[in-house]
């Protein structure tokens, strides 16, 4: 028996049991079996392990369903349910969720088997991810299984190969497999089509032959006969058929490109579980490269793990684990309802416990914190993490007050039980300004009265009622005066104050404020139900502007936020149909309403207003691309097969080659990496395939080891292989790390199109796009080529259009700016690109007296962005934030403390910019889709490093020290712990 990777030490007795279960399965007619070893009888050890039996049962059921659906020839067994396991009495392995695949050692061998461990929770500490588990099961099974799956999914397959594979599969006992049945149907259909086509060729029946070729392409069948039939049709001037075939290929490429955009968009923060799952499913259906999907699957696993850890912490009432898990989730920028709810709960606990601690209210502190497990030092031993958020630190301080009050009460109770009346009197005096349990006050009062301690009795009894009333009065006043308070806290404070007969005016004021918020939310929900976007927007805006926070608004729960997310997701994937579906049924109650809530840039109303026009633009672009490819394919069918090898470029030949071709794909590779030779072969196959489609894009390669300067210039990240797209000698923002010929081919065909759209007039350009560059230039002229370079760089942000004309002028059209803006500079690529970037740049006015510092940070706007990040002798650490973002508001005090900590460091500039009101003029290197976003630029360099660490002062200091041009040389007497307290 062979034990396959991943390596894991298995007891010999366990191996014996696995073999025995397999032999039983063989006797029942199943030669392959998946065996699950799961932690069981968790009730016996749940006090020490916190295991949930439901989790193990649920995952075991999911794995069983996966095997039954995808590998129907394989049996599934639970190890602990087998009589072999019970008779051997093997020691139970706590926390196990191991999955084994046991298969025969050969097609005719039922005597020995191969045991493969395809998942181990004991070694990885992770639950199985079903997509990855399926792939590991395939790799653990005999190679014939993977060959069958490949043929079923491959674009080109042959009948002869499939028949040979089917015979071999029967020898392995795979007859019960759905995939094999599907392959048999596939082969049967292919034989029928080949026979029909052969008969049509013999009869010289062109229509029947065309139909046979069409069916072969539908089956994605590769056979020498088909090539001969196509040659016959080409000789008879029947190229139209090929155009239709290319149209189908274009549709597949469009689906591939859309799936790729969705996958990339799903990995942009904020991360959402459902969005990642949908993107991965679409990517698998479109057959995107496995390495691209694996990255998204890894993020999905991290998101699921974060949600699971927060959920577990909530269930176990472990405050430290919840705080640490929320810190981790914030680093990944995950947005999920359960995380928002947990963060809201943590904030509420911090506010309530701080207020109760300030008022020395032991009763309230017990009610707030009594059910939670709180660790004094804030360090989670299981993860090694420290809860760095201010909420947990506030709760720790409140917990210390609670502990101190509890000790004082316990000491007073001991003195009471020991009848030490003088000592009790002193203890009571220390507790006069605290609120403790009423039964204790009553017991002590009775005792002091009985012992004739009249002076003490007077002090105690006189303070009791008044203290309670003052306490609840102060609590209600604090809630009414707070800058922000939750609706729940406001109502609870009003209820408690009313019970204690606090000032009726204060209670009425609190009730009125709570009722106003409730009514606004009711109006907002009513507007959402009726799909009135502007009215819902105004109601939600009023709630957000008030000091009373509503949990549903903070957590973004409701149809209004679903609308916003759906429109933004559709924009990210450039899916016009999804955008139309998103706004379907919604309308404006008052079209054109100019209320501040409706005119905000990221409001639902603004997104809704632009969605229909944007959907039309996306649909028009897709139709034009399809038309262009069909037209171009008809021309390319007769094009010569030129440039069938890629050019190896060096520093001396690079510039000449790049500028000598309109479009170039350059592969920067590292020959020291594993798989380099295979990747080079894939590139050559991709080149041959794009030539078959008539594309004339030049292919080139650069050895990153031999040409270090070139590689550093164009691939500063050092991640290879890297494919870069050049237009007229200029690099574009389009670059990918691809390793398969299919992925490379799709990438080239998606970009090998004219980035400039020809229109009949300026009015057509203005009506078709909300912003566009319109050129009146001769096609093929230097001015036209300059427009092409600019269009390639800004393909996804602005439409570039032209009309054939000798005027040689360019204007910018933007429906939000009113009159067209004419270009007055030189018509070369560099000057024109700078002009377009300036027009697209969003910027607040430059602050008067620039440079201006605020809270220790240099204030940056869009117009000063490039000046700040391009300093030759200073490092730059810059925060991009949004005032409306809760994460930004939480982080800004930390950033201010960091700025104070390094204020004396002359070579470091600490800066900040409102990313909601300003954009980056350097989109290739500086871009963001979430807040806060932090860039670090080393002195004399142009490429930023993005900060992804813990958002604490000490971690910011460590990052600047590690990546800076010089040491920070901070005061050595100040420790990192001291810095965090700044």
Tab-separated table of N, CA and C in Angstrom, residues 771-774 790 794 797-798 810-814 816-817 819-824 831-843 863 919-921:
chain	number	residue	atom	x	y	z
A	771	UNK	N	-18.734	60.647	-21.657
A	771	UNK	CA	-17.510	61.424	-21.869
A	771	UNK	C	-16.692	60.742	-22.950
A	772	UNK	N	-16.109	61.557	-23.829
A	772	UNK	CA	-15.401	60.986	-24.979
A	772	UNK	C	-14.384	61.984	-25.501
A	773	UNK	N	-13.296	61.438	-26.083
A	773	UNK	CA	-12.340	62.235	-26.848
A	773	UNK	C	-12.738	62.090	-28.313
A	774	UNK	N	-12.927	63.215	-29.009
A	774	UNK	CA	-13.359	63.187	-30.407
A	774	UNK	C	-12.285	63.858	-31.272
A	790	UNK	N	-3.269	56.838	-26.848
A	790	UNK	CA	-4.069	57.356	-25.734
A	790	UNK	C	-5.285	56.453	-25.492
A	794	UNK	N	-6.407	54.387	-21.986
A	794	UNK	CA	-7.607	54.783	-21.240
A	794	UNK	C	-8.847	54.070	-21.768
A	797	UNK	N	-11.818	53.876	-19.343
A	797	UNK	CA	-12.246	55.058	-18.604
A	797	UNK	C	-12.878	56.128	-19.477
A	798	UNK	N	-12.500	56.210	-20.742
A	798	UNK	CA	-13.062	57.218	-21.624
A	798	UNK	C	-13.098	56.663	-23.046
A	810	UNK	N	-8.611	67.956	-32.001
A	810	UNK	CA	-9.144	67.029	-30.999
A	810	UNK	C	-9.909	67.838	-29.959
A	811	UNK	N	-11.067	67.345	-29.531
A	811	UNK	CA	-11.835	67.985	-28.467
A	811	UNK	C	-12.254	66.932	-27.452
A	812	UNK	N	-12.614	67.403	-26.260
A	812	UNK	CA	-13.060	66.525	-25.171
A	812	UNK	C	-14.523	66.835	-24.875
A	813	UNK	N	-15.359	65.806	-24.827
A	813	UNK	CA	-16.793	65.956	-24.598
A	813	UNK	C	-17.156	65.319	-23.262
A	814	UNK	N	-17.829	66.070	-22.416
A	814	UNK	CA	-18.246	65.555	-21.108
A	814	UNK	C	-19.582	66.198	-20.774
A	816	UNK	N	-21.126	66.397	-18.122
A	816	UNK	CA	-21.162	67.121	-16.847
A	816	UNK	C	-20.445	68.454	-16.912
A	817	UNK	N	-19.620	68.683	-17.964
A	817	UNK	CA	-18.839	69.917	-18.058
A	817	UNK	C	-19.470	70.941	-19.001
A	819	UNK	N	-19.836	72.742	-22.242
A	819	UNK	CA	-19.225	72.989	-23.538
A	819	UNK	C	-18.021	72.078	-23.782
A	820	UNK	N	-17.780	71.671	-25.053
A	820	UNK	CA	-16.588	70.869	-25.381
A	820	UNK	C	-15.304	71.631	-25.058
A	821	UNK	N	-14.248	70.879	-24.732
A	821	UNK	CA	-12.933	71.465	-24.432
A	821	UNK	C	-12.007	71.137	-25.593
A	822	UNK	N	-11.452	72.165	-26.236
A	822	UNK	CA	-10.578	71.961	-27.398
A	822	UNK	C	-9.139	71.762	-26.960
A	823	UNK	N	-8.418	70.876	-27.653
A	823	UNK	CA	-7.004	70.618	-27.366
A	823	UNK	C	-6.153	71.572	-28.198
A	824	UNK	N	-5.194	72.253	-27.523
A	824	UNK	CA	-4.393	73.264	-28.217
A	824	UNK	C	-2.918	72.897	-28.304
A	831	UNK	N	2.008	64.358	-25.181
A	831	UNK	CA	1.282	65.589	-24.852
A	831	UNK	C	-0.217	65.341	-24.764
A	832	UNK	N	-0.736	64.565	-25.709
A	832	UNK	CA	-2.167	64.288	-25.723
A	832	UNK	C	-2.578	63.471	-24.496
A	833	UNK	N	-1.734	62.521	-24.103
A	833	UNK	CA	-2.027	61.699	-22.936
A	833	UNK	C	-2.067	62.549	-21.665
A	834	UNK	N	-1.131	63.490	-21.517
A	834	UNK	CA	-1.120	64.365	-20.349
A	834	UNK	C	-2.390	65.214	-20.297
A	835	UNK	N	-2.832	65.683	-21.457
A	835	UNK	CA	-4.050	66.501	-21.525
A	835	UNK	C	-5.272	65.691	-21.106
A	836	UNK	N	-5.384	64.465	-21.599
A	836	UNK	CA	-6.525	63.613	-21.246
A	836	UNK	C	-6.499	63.278	-19.751
A	837	UNK	N	-5.323	62.945	-19.218
A	837	UNK	CA	-5.228	62.629	-17.791
A	837	UNK	C	-5.642	63.820	-16.927
A	838	UNK	N	-5.260	65.029	-17.355
A	838	UNK	CA	-5.631	66.228	-16.602
A	838	UNK	C	-7.145	66.426	-16.613
A	839	UNK	N	-7.787	66.166	-17.755
A	839	UNK	CA	-9.239	66.318	-17.851
A	839	UNK	C	-9.973	65.272	-17.010
A	840	UNK	N	-9.416	64.052	-16.974
A	840	UNK	CA	-10.057	62.975	-16.216
A	840	UNK	C	-9.796	63.084	-14.724
A	841	UNK	N	-8.810	63.938	-14.367
A	841	UNK	CA	-8.420	64.040	-12.962
A	841	UNK	C	-9.495	64.774	-12.159
A	842	UNK	N	-9.869	64.184	-11.037
A	842	UNK	CA	-10.797	64.821	-10.102
A	842	UNK	C	-9.983	65.414	-8.957
A	843	UNK	N	-10.214	66.695	-8.652
A	843	UNK	CA	-9.382	67.331	-7.627
A	843	UNK	C	-10.128	68.449	-6.933
A	863	UNK	N	-4.509	67.573	-7.827
A	863	UNK	CA	-3.573	68.393	-8.597
A	863	UNK	C	-2.167	68.403	-8.004
A	919	UNK	N	-8.859	62.161	-7.317
A	919	UNK	CA	-8.436	60.918	-7.966
A	919	UNK	C	-6.934	60.981	-8.233
A	920	UNK	N	-6.400	59.862	-8.703
A	920	UNK	CA	-4.960	59.767	-8.965
A	920	UNK	C	-4.670	60.046	-10.430
A	921	UNK	N	-3.672	60.888	-10.713
A	921	UNK	CA	-3.263	61.082	-12.107
A	921	UNK	C	-2.356	59.964	-12.608
